[in-house]
Amino acid sequence: PGDGPGVWGWGTRTVELLLSLLILYLCWLVVIGMKSRGVALLLAVTMFLAAVWMHPWCLFLFSSRTYTMQGVVGMEGFEVDAFTMADHHRYFFFQSMSTVGALLLLVVHGPGALSVDEQDGPIKIASEKAEA
């Protein structure tokens, strides 16, 4: 038994555990305000790519196939049409996009005065106009 497609071996579980710990560490950095702009940008890009990969709702829209619903309590194993499957994935895709938007707001506006990074005042962004 190897770690091929569809096989969950110890290697796959180890990688998932390490990635989960890394993401928890990055989230903790955002919470305490240490390197929050860069970490928030990294988390936003990661979350965007994960949402595009896991919830490709636009691929289901124009299909005429039926799909087996998985991961929805009460609908496990039901055959649904393509529009229902697209609607299911669209919900989770845009739920992830709202979190990406919040992380991008943190990148633009900064973590605030209580953060570790900006205790001496806000960091000047290169795009701000220099005052004369």
Short mmCIF file of C-alpha atoms in Angstrom, two decimals:
data_model
loop_
_atom_site.label_atom_id
_atom_site.label_comp_id
_atom_site.label_asym_id
_atom_site.label_seq_id
_atom_site.Cartn_x
_atom_site.Cartn_y
_atom_site.Cartn_z
CA PRO A 1 0.00 0.00 0.00
CA GLY A 2 1.48 3.27 -1.15
CA ASP A 3 0.48 6.89 -1.12
CA GLY A 4 -1.10 6.93 -4.58
CA PRO A 5 -4.31 8.71 -5.61
CA GLY A 6 -7.15 7.87 -3.27
CA VAL A 7 -4.85 6.13 -0.78
CA TRP A 8 -4.39 7.80 2.58
CA GLY A 9 -1.12 6.47 3.94
CA TRP A 10 1.10 7.72 6.75
CA GLY A 11 2.99 10.03 4.35
CA THR A 12 -0.14 11.86 3.29
CA ARG A 13 -1.31 12.20 6.88
CA THR A 14 2.09 13.52 7.93
CA VAL A 15 2.06 16.16 5.20
CA GLU A 16 -1.49 17.18 6.14
CA LEU A 17 -0.49 17.45 9.80
CA LEU A 18 2.55 19.60 8.98
CA LEU A 19 0.52 21.87 6.69
CA SER A 20 -2.19 22.22 9.34
CA LEU A 21 0.40 23.18 11.96
CA LEU A 22 1.96 25.70 9.56
CA ILE A 23 -1.40 27.32 8.85
CA LEU A 24 -2.22 27.45 12.58
CA TYR A 25 1.15 29.12 13.22
CA LEU A 26 0.49 31.69 10.46
CA CYS A 27 -2.98 32.38 11.88
CA TRP A 28 -1.44 32.91 15.32
CA LEU A 29 0.99 35.42 13.81
CA VAL A 30 -1.96 37.34 12.39
CA VAL A 31 -3.78 37.24 15.73
CA ILE A 32 -0.88 38.73 17.69
CA GLY A 33 0.00 41.14 14.91
CA MET A 34 3.50 39.95 14.10
CA LYS A 35 4.34 40.27 10.39
CA SER A 36 0.60 40.45 9.83
CA ARG A 37 0.60 42.13 6.43
CA GLY A 38 2.85 39.57 4.78
CA VAL A 39 1.28 36.62 6.56
CA ALA A 40 -2.25 37.84 5.73
CA LEU A 41 -1.28 38.14 2.07
CA LEU A 42 0.16 34.61 2.10
CA LEU A 43 -2.98 33.25 3.78
CA ALA A 44 -5.24 35.13 1.32
CA VAL A 45 -3.41 33.72 -1.72
CA THR A 46 -3.44 30.23 -0.20
CA MET A 47 -7.14 30.43 0.61
CA PHE A 48 -7.97 31.75 -2.87
CA LEU A 49 -6.09 28.93 -4.58
CA ALA A 50 -7.65 26.35 -2.26
CA ALA A 51 -11.15 27.68 -3.01
CA VAL A 52 -10.57 27.60 -6.76
CA TRP A 53 -9.22 24.06 -6.50
CA MET A 54 -11.82 22.60 -4.14
CA HIS A 55 -14.98 24.42 -5.32
CA PRO A 56 -14.88 24.83 -9.14
CA TRP A 57 -18.56 25.77 -9.36
CA CYS A 58 -18.32 27.24 -12.85
CA LEU A 59 -17.32 23.84 -14.27
CA PHE A 60 -20.66 22.38 -13.21
CA LEU A 61 -22.90 25.14 -14.63
CA PHE A 62 -23.22 24.03 -18.24
CA SER A 63 -23.03 20.29 -17.69
CA SER A 64 -25.91 17.92 -18.33
CA ARG A 65 -24.56 15.16 -16.06
CA THR A 66 -25.78 14.15 -12.64
CA TYR A 67 -23.40 14.08 -9.69
CA THR A 68 -23.29 12.23 -6.40
CA MET A 69 -23.60 14.66 -3.50
CA GLN A 70 -20.94 14.19 -0.84
CA GLY A 71 -20.23 16.05 2.38
CA VAL A 72 -23.76 17.38 2.87
CA VAL A 73 -25.62 16.01 5.89
CA GLY A 74 -28.88 14.44 4.79
CA MET A 75 -27.91 14.32 1.10
CA GLU A 76 -25.04 11.80 1.23
CA GLY A 77 -25.15 9.60 -1.85
CA PHE A 78 -28.03 11.43 -3.58
CA GLU A 79 -27.79 12.00 -7.31
CA VAL A 80 -28.26 15.70 -8.09
CA ASP A 81 -28.30 17.70 -11.30
CA ALA A 82 -25.41 19.92 -12.36
CA PHE A 83 -27.09 23.16 -11.28
CA THR A 84 -27.60 21.88 -7.73
CA MET A 85 -23.98 20.76 -7.55
CA ALA A 86 -22.81 24.12 -8.92
CA ASP A 87 -24.96 25.91 -6.34
CA HIS A 88 -23.44 23.79 -3.56
CA HIS A 89 -19.88 24.58 -4.67
CA ARG A 90 -20.68 28.24 -5.37
CA TYR A 91 -21.83 28.72 -1.77
CA PHE A 92 -18.55 27.42 -0.33
CA PHE A 93 -16.46 29.23 -2.94
CA PHE A 94 -17.91 32.64 -2.10
CA GLN A 95 -17.79 31.89 1.62
CA SER A 96 -14.03 31.43 1.18
CA MET A 97 -13.82 34.60 -0.91
CA SER A 98 -15.31 36.64 1.95
CA THR A 99 -12.46 35.48 4.19
CA VAL A 100 -9.95 36.30 1.44
CA GLY A 101 -11.43 39.81 1.30
CA ALA A 102 -11.06 40.24 5.06
CA LEU A 103 -7.42 39.15 4.87
CA LEU A 104 -6.79 41.61 2.03
CA LEU A 105 -8.31 44.41 4.14
CA LEU A 106 -5.78 43.50 6.81
CA VAL A 107 -3.00 43.73 4.22
CA VAL A 108 -4.12 47.18 3.07
CA HIS A 109 -5.01 48.79 6.39
CA GLY A 110 -2.61 47.00 8.72
CA PRO A 111 -3.18 45.27 12.02
CA GLY A 112 -3.68 48.33 14.21
CA ALA A 113 -2.02 49.97 17.18
CA LEU A 114 -2.22 46.96 19.50
CA SER A 115 -0.17 44.72 17.21
CA VAL A 116 3.43 43.75 17.85
CA ASP A 117 4.60 45.22 14.51
CA GLU A 118 3.06 48.67 14.79
CA GLN A 119 3.49 49.60 18.44
CA ASP A 120 5.57 52.64 17.42
CA GLY A 121 2.95 53.82 14.93
CA PRO A 122 1.69 52.61 11.56
CA ILE A 123 4.18 51.43 8.98
CA LYS A 124 4.26 53.69 5.91
CA ILE A 125 3.27 51.96 2.71
CA ALA A 126 5.38 52.71 -0.35
CA SER A 127 2.33 53.76 -2.35
CA GLU A 128 1.43 56.60 0.01
CA LYS A 129 2.36 60.07 -1.19
CA ALA A 130 5.28 61.66 0.56
CA GLU A 131 4.27 64.71 2.55
CA ALA A 132 6.02 67.93 1.58
#
